[in-house]
Amino acid sequence: MRFLLRWAWPGVALAVLAACGGEGSSPVPGSEGADAADAPAPAPRRSFERSLVFTSTGTGVRLVVPWILESTTRPGGVDRIHRGWLLRDAEWEPFYRSAWSTGPQREPWRVLPDGPFRILVGSGGRLDRIVFDGGGRQLELTLDEPLAEWTGNRGGAFTLLESGLILADRRVPGLLLDVSQGMRVTDGSPGDWIFLTSGAELALVVEAPLDEGEESPYQGWAVRDGEELDPWPLVEVDWSATRTFDPARRPIPDVVTLSTPDGRLSGRLEVRSIQLEARDGDGPVLPVDGLMDVAGQVTLEDGVEFPVQGLLRHRRR
């Protein structure tokens, strides 16, 4: 199964999100009894996702803490789902899941605290820190200086930051990828993205902004030794081996290969473990949503090969 990337010049990172705000509609004075055909159409439902993925960059035990924070608008309110995991080497600990609803909100994409999940916000609304204390798990995640910022060709924003994880009274240095995406629910499924690191030397992101089957457009970016590389305007992503995810009755990748037509990037990744869930659906094939732990190697244009580890964000509606 092959997916292609097509390049579009970066736009304003969060323009799509900012255009989607607004409170619930209210009656217009004097409109009582007006013809139903003249009534304004209801606002389309919108789905927003903020993903924050910390990965350690030291030589000890690999620690990864991914958060997926979703919000979906509907008439009269916003539905939210927060999920958090701790990945230690290849072992997953899903330590947090919360689903709740709020009333209409002008900025439904904003991250909200909930129970044991607390946030600290700095100047300009910048998210500075996440603190979790509940269910026997305590951890703190700091978002430090940005290293690079990229915009997908449908408006999704990707920010790579220096970061730190405070766990068991020790601070673990690392990198954090902050992903903000928004779309109409009727647009289908947002595309996959992959976040890979090779210690602190290389961080690489490959993203498809929308699931369009074998025509999904992928694009990619990287930071190497603190310097941004030229972006990859066309990336081919192949599921060179698959397996069936039985709860959703659909194939998922087992081996993923990356390549660019100009030879500037190539790689092979194997899926080591998964945290996927089947969601409610109408047909025999159900939506799937979650994360995959991957590892392998990538080769850059100068021929240097890097061992990499990371996460593949996978969803299909």
PDB file of C-alpha atoms in Angstrom:
ATOM      1  CA  MET A   1       0.000   0.000   0.000  1.00  0.00           C
ATOM      2  CA  ARG A   2       1.612   3.291  -1.107  1.00  0.00           C
ATOM      3  CA  PHE A   3       1.020   6.864  -0.042  1.00  0.00           C
ATOM      4  CA  LEU A   4       2.447   9.953  -1.767  1.00  0.00           C
ATOM      5  CA  LEU A   5       3.382  13.384  -0.470  1.00  0.00           C
ATOM      6  CA  ARG A   6       2.734  16.540  -2.458  1.00  0.00           C
ATOM      7  CA  TRP A   7       4.387  19.817  -1.397  1.00  0.00           C
ATOM      8  CA  ALA A   8       2.508  23.011  -0.648  1.00  0.00           C
ATOM      9  CA  TRP A   9       4.259  26.073   0.797  1.00  0.00           C
ATOM     10  CA  PRO A  10       3.643  26.479   4.533  1.00  0.00           C
ATOM     11  CA  GLY A  11       0.798  28.804   5.506  1.00  0.00           C
ATOM     12  CA  VAL A  12      -0.239  30.243   8.808  1.00  0.00           C
ATOM     13  CA  ALA A  13       0.052  27.396  11.275  1.00  0.00           C
ATOM     14  CA  LEU A  14      -3.210  27.779  13.124  1.00  0.00           C
ATOM     15  CA  ALA A  15      -5.350  29.679  10.647  1.00  0.00           C
ATOM     16  CA  VAL A  16      -7.640  26.715  10.245  1.00  0.00           C
ATOM     17  CA  LEU A  17      -8.087  26.458  13.996  1.00  0.00           C
ATOM     18  CA  ALA A  18      -8.694  30.168  14.523  1.00  0.00           C
ATOM     19  CA  ALA A  19     -11.381  30.203  11.849  1.00  0.00           C
ATOM     20  CA  CYS A  20     -13.309  27.471  13.569  1.00  0.00           C
ATOM     21  CA  GLY A  21     -14.171  29.285  16.805  1.00  0.00           C
ATOM     22  CA  GLY A  22     -17.514  30.706  17.862  1.00  0.00           C
ATOM     23  CA  GLU A  23     -20.140  30.144  20.464  1.00  0.00           C
ATOM     24  CA  GLY A  24     -23.353  28.253  19.946  1.00  0.00           C
ATOM     25  CA  SER A  25     -25.916  30.096  17.796  1.00  0.00           C
ATOM     26  CA  SER A  26     -28.751  32.029  19.413  1.00  0.00           C
ATOM     27  CA  PRO A  27     -32.185  33.016  18.006  1.00  0.00           C
ATOM     28  CA  VAL A  28     -32.319  36.166  15.913  1.00  0.00           C
ATOM     29  CA  PRO A  29     -34.888  38.666  17.265  1.00  0.00           C
ATOM     30  CA  GLY A  30     -38.004  38.760  15.136  1.00  0.00           C
ATOM     31  CA  SER A  31     -37.231  35.454  13.432  1.00  0.00           C
ATOM     32  CA  GLU A  32     -39.996  33.507  15.134  1.00  0.00           C
ATOM     33  CA  GLY A  33     -42.216  31.893  12.573  1.00  0.00           C
ATOM     34  CA  ALA A  34     -39.803  32.453   9.686  1.00  0.00           C
ATOM     35  CA  ASP A  35     -39.753  29.899   6.928  1.00  0.00           C
ATOM     36  CA  ALA A  36     -37.481  26.982   7.860  1.00  0.00           C
ATOM     37  CA  ALA A  37     -35.831  27.239   4.456  1.00  0.00           C
ATOM     38  CA  ASP A  38     -34.625  30.743   5.389  1.00  0.00           C
ATOM     39  CA  ALA A  39     -33.036  29.582   8.647  1.00  0.00           C
ATOM     40  CA  PRO A  40     -29.222  29.502   8.628  1.00  0.00           C
ATOM     41  CA  ALA A  41     -27.665  26.069   8.231  1.00  0.00           C
ATOM     42  CA  PRO A  42     -26.176  24.671  11.429  1.00  0.00           C
ATOM     43  CA  ALA A  43     -22.452  25.168  11.772  1.00  0.00           C
ATOM     44  CA  PRO A  44     -20.464  22.094  10.679  1.00  0.00           C
ATOM     45  CA  ARG A  45     -19.059  19.962  13.463  1.00  0.00           C
ATOM     46  CA  ARG A  46     -15.345  20.449  13.957  1.00  0.00           C
ATOM     47  CA  SER A  47     -12.741  18.125  15.369  1.00  0.00           C
ATOM     48  CA  PHE A  48      -9.518  19.391  16.961  1.00  0.00           C
ATOM     49  CA  GLU A  49      -6.567  17.405  18.222  1.00  0.00           C
ATOM     50  CA  ARG A  50      -3.520  18.473  20.254  1.00  0.00           C
ATOM     51  CA  SER A  51      -0.867  15.775  20.504  1.00  0.00           C
ATOM     52  CA  LEU A  52       2.177  16.209  22.737  1.00  0.00           C
ATOM     53  CA  VAL A  53       4.823  13.498  22.461  1.00  0.00           C
ATOM     54  CA  PHE A  54       7.843  13.540  24.757  1.00  0.00           C
ATOM     55  CA  THR A  55      10.751  11.192  24.050  1.00  0.00           C
ATOM     56  CA  SER A  56      13.932  10.884  26.094  1.00  0.00           C
ATOM     57  CA  THR A  57      17.219  11.462  24.281  1.00  0.00           C
ATOM     58  CA  GLY A  58      19.691   9.891  26.715  1.00  0.00           C
ATOM     59  CA  THR A  59      21.384   6.508  26.520  1.00  0.00           C
ATOM     60  CA  GLY A  60      19.451   4.856  29.353  1.00  0.00           C
ATOM     61  CA  VAL A  61      15.973   3.367  29.364  1.00  0.00           C
ATOM     62  CA  ARG A  62      13.858   4.899  26.623  1.00  0.00           C
ATOM     63  CA  LEU A  63      10.896   6.847  28.009  1.00  0.00           C
ATOM     64  CA  VAL A  64       8.080   8.206  25.861  1.00  0.00           C
ATOM     65  CA  VAL A  65       5.027  10.086  27.162  1.00  0.00           C
ATOM     66  CA  PRO A  66       2.381  10.795  24.518  1.00  0.00           C
ATOM     67  CA  TRP A  67      -0.766  12.812  25.231  1.00  0.00           C
ATOM     68  CA  ILE A  68      -3.652  12.948  22.753  1.00  0.00           C
ATOM     69  CA  LEU A  69      -6.169  15.669  23.608  1.00  0.00           C
ATOM     70  CA  GLU A  70      -9.288  15.723  21.408  1.00  0.00           C
ATOM     71  CA  SER A  71     -12.259  18.080  21.252  1.00  0.00           C
ATOM     72  CA  THR A  72     -15.254  17.858  18.917  1.00  0.00           C
ATOM     73  CA  THR A  73     -17.923  20.518  18.573  1.00  0.00           C
ATOM     74  CA  ARG A  74     -21.639  19.721  18.373  1.00  0.00           C
ATOM     75  CA  PRO A  75     -24.824  21.768  18.677  1.00  0.00           C
ATOM     76  CA  GLY A  76     -24.899  23.013  22.262  1.00  0.00           C
ATOM     77  CA  GLY A  77     -21.456  21.951  23.390  1.00  0.00           C
ATOM     78  CA  VAL A  78     -18.031  20.392  22.997  1.00  0.00           C
ATOM     79  CA  ASP A  79     -17.115  16.736  23.633  1.00  0.00           C
ATOM     80  CA  ARG A  80     -13.599  16.064  24.887  1.00  0.00           C
ATOM     81  CA  ILE A  81     -11.378  13.001  25.234  1.00  0.00           C
ATOM     82  CA  HIS A  82      -7.944  13.087  26.912  1.00  0.00           C
ATOM     83  CA  ARG A  83      -5.571  10.132  26.820  1.00  0.00           C
ATOM     84  CA  GLY A  84      -2.075   9.657  28.224  1.00  0.00           C
ATOM     85  CA  TRP A  85       0.432   6.801  28.108  1.00  0.00           C
ATOM     86  CA  LEU A  86       3.890   6.015  29.427  1.00  0.00           C
ATOM     87  CA  LEU A  87       6.028   3.918  27.078  1.00  0.00           C
ATOM     88  CA  ARG A  88       9.081   2.427  28.788  1.00  0.00           C
ATOM     89  CA  ASP A  89      11.255   0.745  26.168  1.00  0.00           C
ATOM     90  CA  ALA A  90       8.518  -1.234  24.317  1.00  0.00           C
ATOM     91  CA  GLU A  91       6.081  -1.635  27.228  1.00  0.00           C
ATOM     92  CA  TRP A  92       2.967   0.553  27.347  1.00  0.00           C
ATOM     93  CA  GLU A  93       1.227   1.868  30.445  1.00  0.00           C
ATOM     94  CA  PRO A  94      -2.061   3.647  29.606  1.00  0.00           C
ATOM     95  CA  PHE A  95      -2.395   5.702  32.788  1.00  0.00           C
ATOM     96  CA  TYR A  96      -5.024   8.314  31.893  1.00  0.00           C
ATOM     97  CA  ARG A  97      -8.264   8.487  29.952  1.00  0.00           C
ATOM     98  CA  SER A  98     -11.052  10.993  30.516  1.00  0.00           C
ATOM     99  CA  ALA A  99     -14.138  11.851  28.464  1.00  0.00           C
ATOM    100  CA  TRP A 100     -16.452  14.749  29.320  1.00  0.00           C
ATOM    101  CA  SER A 101     -18.514  17.521  27.762  1.00  0.00           C
ATOM    102  CA  THR A 102     -18.675  21.284  28.165  1.00  0.00           C
ATOM    103  CA  GLY A 103     -21.053  23.935  26.903  1.00  0.00           C
ATOM    104  CA  PRO A 104     -20.357  25.952  23.747  1.00  0.00           C
ATOM    105  CA  GLN A 105     -16.935  27.595  23.742  1.00  0.00           C
ATOM    106  CA  ARG A 106     -15.447  30.357  21.630  1.00  0.00           C
ATOM    107  CA  GLU A 107     -12.118  28.497  21.348  1.00  0.00           C
ATOM    108  CA  PRO A 108     -12.972  24.783  21.512  1.00  0.00           C
ATOM    109  CA  TRP A 109      -9.441  23.759  20.517  1.00  0.00           C
ATOM    110  CA  ARG A 110      -7.884  25.108  23.712  1.00  0.00           C
ATOM    111  CA  VAL A 111      -6.503  22.521  26.130  1.00  0.00           C
ATOM    112  CA  LEU A 112      -8.482  22.368  29.388  1.00  0.00           C
ATOM    113  CA  PRO A 113      -7.429  20.864  32.743  1.00  0.00           C
ATOM    114  CA  ASP A 114      -9.384  17.897  34.029  1.00  0.00           C
ATOM    115  CA  GLY A 115      -9.093  16.163  37.408  1.00  0.00           C
ATOM    116  CA  PRO A 116      -5.529  14.861  37.802  1.00  0.00           C
ATOM    117  CA  PHE A 117      -4.517  16.485  34.513  1.00  0.00           C
ATOM    118  CA  ARG A 118      -3.363  20.072  35.119  1.00  0.00           C
ATOM    119  CA  ILE A 119      -1.727  22.615  32.845  1.00  0.00           C
ATOM    120  CA  LEU A 120       0.372  25.747  33.358  1.00  0.00           C
ATOM    121  CA  VAL A 121       0.026  28.401  30.679  1.00  0.00           C
ATOM    122  CA  GLY A 122       2.543  31.178  30.080  1.00  0.00           C
ATOM    123  CA  SER A 123       2.403  34.477  28.244  1.00  0.00           C
ATOM    124  CA  GLY A 124       0.385  34.561  25.054  1.00  0.00           C
ATOM    125  CA  GLY A 125      -1.466  31.396  26.027  1.00  0.00           C
ATOM    126  CA  ARG A 126       1.623  29.259  25.480  1.00  0.00           C
ATOM    127  CA  LEU A 127       1.435  25.848  27.124  1.00  0.00           C
ATOM    128  CA  ASP A 128       4.428  25.643  29.479  1.00  0.00           C
ATOM    129  CA  ARG A 129       3.866  22.596  31.645  1.00  0.00           C
ATOM    130  CA  ILE A 130       1.656  19.535  32.120  1.00  0.00           C
ATOM    131  CA  VAL A 131       1.312  18.049  35.596  1.00  0.00           C
ATOM    132  CA  PHE A 132      -0.400  14.719  36.239  1.00  0.00           C
ATOM    133  CA  ASP A 133      -1.083  13.295  39.697  1.00  0.00           C
ATOM    134  CA  GLY A 134      -3.612  10.500  39.943  1.00  0.00           C
ATOM    135  CA  GLY A 135      -4.159   6.759  39.906  1.00  0.00           C
ATOM    136  CA  GLY A 136      -0.780   6.083  41.470  1.00  0.00           C
ATOM    137  CA  ARG A 137       1.074   7.916  38.688  1.00  0.00           C
ATOM    138  CA  GLN A 138       2.860  11.247  39.118  1.00  0.00           C
ATOM    139  CA  LEU A 139       4.736  12.997  36.351  1.00  0.00           C
ATOM    140  CA  GLU A 140       5.468  16.460  35.041  1.00  0.00           C
ATOM    141  CA  LEU A 141       6.270  17.506  31.508  1.00  0.00           C
ATOM    142  CA  THR A 142       7.960  20.816  30.676  1.00  0.00           C
ATOM    143  CA  LEU A 143       7.841  22.498  27.279  1.00  0.00           C
ATOM    144  CA  ASP A 144      11.017  24.511  26.836  1.00  0.00           C
ATOM    145  CA  GLU A 145      12.557  26.328  23.863  1.00  0.00           C
ATOM    146  CA  PRO A 146      11.239  25.662  20.330  1.00  0.00           C
ATOM    147  CA  LEU A 147      13.803  24.207  17.948  1.00  0.00           C
ATOM    148  CA  ALA A 148      11.697  24.256  14.772  1.00  0.00           C
ATOM    149  CA  GLU A 149       8.164  24.972  13.602  1.00  0.00           C
ATOM    150  CA  TRP A 150       6.521  23.527  10.514  1.00  0.00           C
ATOM    151  CA  THR A 151       3.129  23.893   8.848  1.00  0.00           C
ATOM    152  CA  GLY A 152       1.406  21.086   6.957  1.00  0.00           C
ATOM    153  CA  ASN A 153      -0.215  21.727   3.602  1.00  0.00           C
ATOM    154  CA  ARG A 154      -3.698  21.693   5.195  1.00  0.00           C
ATOM    155  CA  GLY A 155      -2.776  23.955   8.104  1.00  0.00           C
ATOM    156  CA  GLY A 156      -1.672  21.516  10.812  1.00  0.00           C
ATOM    157  CA  ALA A 157       1.086  22.925  13.027  1.00  0.00           C
ATOM    158  CA  PHE A 158       4.135  20.939  14.185  1.00  0.00           C
ATOM    159  CA  THR A 159       6.528  22.370  16.775  1.00  0.00           C
ATOM    160  CA  LEU A 160       9.679  20.613  17.965  1.00  0.00           C
ATOM    161  CA  LEU A 161      10.850  21.729  21.422  1.00  0.00           C
ATOM    162  CA  GLU A 162      13.463  20.934  23.999  1.00  0.00           C
ATOM    163  CA  SER A 163      11.687  19.318  26.918  1.00  0.00           C
ATOM    164  CA  GLY A 164      12.029  17.537  30.218  1.00  0.00           C
ATOM    165  CA  LEU A 165      10.131  14.796  32.003  1.00  0.00           C
ATOM    166  CA  ILE A 166      10.063  14.761  35.809  1.00  0.00           C
ATOM    167  CA  LEU A 167       9.368  11.188  36.873  1.00  0.00           C
ATOM    168  CA  ALA A 168      10.131   9.583  40.227  1.00  0.00           C
ATOM    169  CA  ASP A 169      11.930  12.737  41.434  1.00  0.00           C
ATOM    170  CA  ARG A 170      14.367  12.816  38.535  1.00  0.00           C
ATOM    171  CA  ARG A 171      14.402  14.971  35.426  1.00  0.00           C
ATOM    172  CA  VAL A 172      14.888  13.212  32.114  1.00  0.00           C
ATOM    173  CA  PRO A 173      15.956  15.441  29.191  1.00  0.00           C
ATOM    174  CA  GLY A 174      14.364  14.965  25.826  1.00  0.00           C
ATOM    175  CA  LEU A 175      12.521  16.351  22.841  1.00  0.00           C
ATOM    176  CA  LEU A 176       8.834  17.051  22.465  1.00  0.00           C
ATOM    177  CA  LEU A 177       6.695  17.224  19.341  1.00  0.00           C
ATOM    178  CA  ASP A 178       3.612  19.431  19.708  1.00  0.00           C
ATOM    179  CA  VAL A 179       1.015  18.778  16.988  1.00  0.00           C
ATOM    180  CA  SER A 180      -2.137  20.885  16.489  1.00  0.00           C
ATOM    181  CA  GLN A 181      -4.681  19.805  13.871  1.00  0.00           C
ATOM    182  CA  GLY A 182      -8.274  20.753  13.076  1.00  0.00           C
ATOM    183  CA  MET A 183     -10.831  19.726  10.483  1.00  0.00           C
ATOM    184  CA  ARG A 184     -14.517  19.290   9.803  1.00  0.00           C
ATOM    185  CA  VAL A 185     -15.879  15.962  11.015  1.00  0.00           C
ATOM    186  CA  THR A 186     -17.376  15.340   7.565  1.00  0.00           C
ATOM    187  CA  ASP A 187     -13.945  15.599   5.942  1.00  0.00           C
ATOM    188  CA  GLY A 188     -13.168  12.040   6.982  1.00  0.00           C
ATOM    189  CA  SER A 189     -10.082  10.939   8.861  1.00  0.00           C
ATOM    190  CA  PRO A 190      -6.995  13.075   9.456  1.00  0.00           C
ATOM    191  CA  GLY A 191      -3.896  11.451   8.085  1.00  0.00           C
ATOM    192  CA  ASP A 192      -1.140   9.617   9.907  1.00  0.00           C
ATOM    193  CA  TRP A 193       2.079  11.171  11.118  1.00  0.00           C
ATOM    194  CA  ILE A 194       5.376   9.680  12.284  1.00  0.00           C
ATOM    195  CA  PHE A 195       7.795  11.176  14.814  1.00  0.00           C
ATOM    196  CA  LEU A 196      11.284   9.646  14.874  1.00  0.00           C
ATOM    197  CA  THR A 197      14.421  10.463  16.843  1.00  0.00           C
ATOM    198  CA  SER A 198      17.994   9.237  16.954  1.00  0.00           C
ATOM    199  CA  GLY A 199      19.118  10.385  20.386  1.00  0.00           C
ATOM    200  CA  ALA A 200      19.479  14.164  20.401  1.00  0.00           C
ATOM    201  CA  GLU A 201      21.179  14.142  16.997  1.00  0.00           C
ATOM    202  CA  LEU A 202      18.187  13.738  14.680  1.00  0.00           C
ATOM    203  CA  ALA A 203      14.440  14.414  14.897  1.00  0.00           C
ATOM    204  CA  LEU A 204      12.280  13.658  11.889  1.00  0.00           C
ATOM    205  CA  VAL A 205       8.560  14.130  11.181  1.00  0.00           C
ATOM    206  CA  VAL A 206       6.575  12.733   8.261  1.00  0.00           C
ATOM    207  CA  GLU A 207       2.911  13.749   7.941  1.00  0.00           C
ATOM    208  CA  ALA A 208      -0.142  13.083   5.771  1.00  0.00           C
ATOM    209  CA  PRO A 209      -2.697  15.833   6.491  1.00  0.00           C
ATOM    210  CA  LEU A 210      -5.730  13.797   5.409  1.00  0.00           C
ATOM    211  CA  ASP A 211      -6.461  10.125   4.889  1.00  0.00           C
ATOM    212  CA  GLU A 212      -7.138   9.734   1.183  1.00  0.00           C
ATOM    213  CA  GLY A 213      -6.250   6.073   0.786  1.00  0.00           C
ATOM    214  CA  GLU A 214      -3.407   5.412  -1.612  1.00  0.00           C
ATOM    215  CA  GLU A 215      -3.301   9.055  -2.655  1.00  0.00           C
ATOM    216  CA  SER A 216      -2.571  10.512   0.775  1.00  0.00           C
ATOM    217  CA  PRO A 217      -0.109  13.406   0.434  1.00  0.00           C
ATOM    218  CA  TYR A 218       2.893  13.060   2.740  1.00  0.00           C
ATOM    219  CA  GLN A 219       5.514  15.673   3.528  1.00  0.00           C
ATOM    220  CA  GLY A 220       8.471  15.648   5.876  1.00  0.00           C
ATOM    221  CA  TRP A 221      10.852  17.758   7.939  1.00  0.00           C
ATOM    222  CA  ALA A 222      13.905  17.144  10.110  1.00  0.00           C
ATOM    223  CA  VAL A 223      16.347  18.763  12.501  1.00  0.00           C
ATOM    224  CA  ARG A 224      19.886  17.369  12.539  1.00  0.00           C
ATOM    225  CA  ASP A 225      22.470  18.532  15.060  1.00  0.00           C
ATOM    226  CA  GLY A 226      20.300  21.543  15.840  1.00  0.00           C
ATOM    227  CA  GLU A 227      19.935  22.622  12.192  1.00  0.00           C
ATOM    228  CA  GLU A 228      16.806  22.322  10.056  1.00  0.00           C
ATOM    229  CA  LEU A 229      17.214  20.336   6.851  1.00  0.00           C
ATOM    230  CA  ASP A 230      15.498  21.314   3.623  1.00  0.00           C
ATOM    231  CA  PRO A 231      11.956  19.890   3.723  1.00  0.00           C
ATOM    232  CA  TRP A 232      11.026  16.852   1.669  1.00  0.00           C
ATOM    233  CA  PRO A 233       8.335  17.857  -0.844  1.00  0.00           C
ATOM    234  CA  LEU A 234       7.497  14.293  -1.869  1.00  0.00           C
ATOM    235  CA  VAL A 235       7.742  11.268   0.393  1.00  0.00           C
ATOM    236  CA  GLU A 236       6.589   7.791  -0.496  1.00  0.00           C
ATOM    237  CA  VAL A 237       5.329   5.818   2.504  1.00  0.00           C
ATOM    238  CA  ASP A 238       4.698   2.118   1.896  1.00  0.00           C
ATOM    239  CA  TRP A 239       3.083  -0.423   4.156  1.00  0.00           C
ATOM    240  CA  SER A 240       5.409  -3.133   2.903  1.00  0.00           C
ATOM    241  CA  ALA A 241       3.899  -5.587   5.402  1.00  0.00           C
ATOM    242  CA  THR A 242       0.564  -5.501   7.204  1.00  0.00           C
ATOM    243  CA  ARG A 243      -1.392  -7.411   9.802  1.00  0.00           C
ATOM    244  CA  THR A 244      -5.051  -7.441  10.739  1.00  0.00           C
ATOM    245  CA  PHE A 245      -6.237  -5.486  13.755  1.00  0.00           C
ATOM    246  CA  ASP A 246      -9.043  -7.858  14.720  1.00  0.00           C
ATOM    247  CA  PRO A 247     -11.164  -5.508  16.897  1.00  0.00           C
ATOM    248  CA  ALA A 248     -11.647  -3.186  13.900  1.00  0.00           C
ATOM    249  CA  ARG A 249     -11.393  -5.900  11.213  1.00  0.00           C
ATOM    250  CA  ARG A 250      -9.000  -3.843   9.115  1.00  0.00           C
ATOM    251  CA  PRO A 251      -5.312  -4.006   8.100  1.00  0.00           C
ATOM    252  CA  ILE A 252      -2.713  -1.944   9.902  1.00  0.00           C
ATOM    253  CA  PRO A 253       0.956  -1.449   9.036  1.00  0.00           C
ATOM    254  CA  ASP A 254       3.549  -3.873  10.361  1.00  0.00           C
ATOM    255  CA  VAL A 255       6.549  -2.683   8.323  1.00  0.00           C
ATOM    256  CA  VAL A 256       6.774   0.842   6.909  1.00  0.00           C
ATOM    257  CA  THR A 257       9.290   2.045   4.318  1.00  0.00           C
ATOM    258  CA  LEU A 258      10.095   5.687   3.561  1.00  0.00           C
ATOM    259  CA  SER A 259      11.698   7.069   0.414  1.00  0.00           C
ATOM    260  CA  THR A 260      11.922  10.207  -1.696  1.00  0.00           C
ATOM    261  CA  PRO A 261      12.245  10.259  -5.499  1.00  0.00           C
ATOM    262  CA  ASP A 262      15.415  12.352  -5.271  1.00  0.00           C
ATOM    263  CA  GLY A 263      17.087   9.885  -2.880  1.00  0.00           C
ATOM    264  CA  ARG A 264      17.459  12.405  -0.062  1.00  0.00           C
ATOM    265  CA  LEU A 265      15.655  10.144   2.412  1.00  0.00           C
ATOM    266  CA  SER A 266      15.099   6.414   2.765  1.00  0.00           C
ATOM    267  CA  GLY A 267      14.228   4.204   5.690  1.00  0.00           C
ATOM    268  CA  ARG A 268      12.568   1.136   7.066  1.00  0.00           C
ATOM    269  CA  LEU A 269      10.539   0.900  10.281  1.00  0.00           C
ATOM    270  CA  GLU A 270       9.086  -2.088  12.104  1.00  0.00           C
ATOM    271  CA  VAL A 271       6.090  -1.855  14.415  1.00  0.00           C
ATOM    272  CA  ARG A 272       7.111  -3.215  17.826  1.00  0.00           C
ATOM    273  CA  SER A 273       3.958  -2.635  19.877  1.00  0.00           C
ATOM    274  CA  ILE A 274       0.624  -0.869  19.528  1.00  0.00           C
ATOM    275  CA  GLN A 275      -1.940   1.050  21.533  1.00  0.00           C
ATOM    276  CA  LEU A 276      -4.919   1.035  19.177  1.00  0.00           C
ATOM    277  CA  GLU A 277      -8.642   0.984  19.842  1.00  0.00           C
ATOM    278  CA  ALA A 278     -11.633   0.279  17.645  1.00  0.00           C
ATOM    279  CA  ARG A 279     -14.304   2.950  17.846  1.00  0.00           C
ATOM    280  CA  ASP A 280     -18.022   2.769  17.134  1.00  0.00           C
ATOM    281  CA  GLY A 281     -19.021   2.613  13.477  1.00  0.00           C
ATOM    282  CA  ASP A 282     -21.847   1.589  11.183  1.00  0.00           C
ATOM    283  CA  GLY A 283     -20.141  -0.984   8.999  1.00  0.00           C
ATOM    284  CA  PRO A 284     -18.337  -4.274   9.519  1.00  0.00           C
ATOM    285  CA  VAL A 285     -14.997  -2.409   9.319  1.00  0.00           C
ATOM    286  CA  LEU A 286     -14.724  -0.086  12.316  1.00  0.00           C
ATOM    287  CA  PRO A 287     -12.761   3.138  12.843  1.00  0.00           C
ATOM    288  CA  VAL A 288      -9.357   2.654  14.444  1.00  0.00           C
ATOM    289  CA  ASP A 289      -7.414   5.160  16.517  1.00  0.00           C
ATOM    290  CA  GLY A 290      -4.183   5.163  18.476  1.00  0.00           C
ATOM    291  CA  LEU A 291      -0.404   4.889  18.430  1.00  0.00           C
ATOM    292  CA  MET A 292       2.263   2.449  17.244  1.00  0.00           C
ATOM    293  CA  ASP A 293       5.767   2.106  18.642  1.00  0.00           C
ATOM    294  CA  VAL A 294       8.234   1.829  15.740  1.00  0.00           C
ATOM    295  CA  ALA A 295      11.973   1.339  15.350  1.00  0.00           C
ATOM    296  CA  GLY A 296      14.375   0.988  12.448  1.00  0.00           C
ATOM    297  CA  GLN A 297      16.785   3.106  10.483  1.00  0.00           C
ATOM    298  CA  VAL A 298      16.767   6.054   8.077  1.00  0.00           C
ATOM    299  CA  THR A 299      19.445   7.189   5.631  1.00  0.00           C
ATOM    300  CA  LEU A 300      19.885  10.838   4.686  1.00  0.00           C
ATOM    301  CA  GLU A 301      21.221  12.319   1.459  1.00  0.00           C
ATOM    302  CA  ASP A 302      24.870  12.224   2.552  1.00  0.00           C
ATOM    303  CA  GLY A 303      24.609   8.471   3.043  1.00  0.00           C
ATOM    304  CA  VAL A 304      24.706   8.543   6.850  1.00  0.00           C
ATOM    305  CA  GLU A 305      22.399   5.949   8.398  1.00  0.00           C
ATOM    306  CA  PHE A 306      20.707   6.655  11.728  1.00  0.00           C
ATOM    307  CA  PRO A 307      19.064   4.145  14.047  1.00  0.00           C
ATOM    308  CA  VAL A 308      15.679   5.633  14.962  1.00  0.00           C
ATOM    309  CA  GLN A 309      12.796   5.010  17.323  1.00  0.00           C
ATOM    310  CA  GLY A 310       9.467   6.749  17.506  1.00  0.00           C
ATOM    311  CA  LEU A 311       5.709   6.751  17.246  1.00  0.00           C
ATOM    312  CA  LEU A 312       3.306   6.405  14.365  1.00  0.00           C
ATOM    313  CA  ARG A 313      -0.030   8.177  14.938  1.00  0.00           C
ATOM    314  CA  HIS A 314      -2.612   6.050  13.135  1.00  0.00           C
ATOM    315  CA  ARG A 315      -6.356   6.640  12.666  1.00  0.00           C
ATOM    316  CA  ARG A 316      -8.995   5.680  10.155  1.00  0.00           C
ATOM    317  CA  ARG A 317     -12.684   6.586  10.274  1.00  0.00           C
TER     318      ARG A 317
END
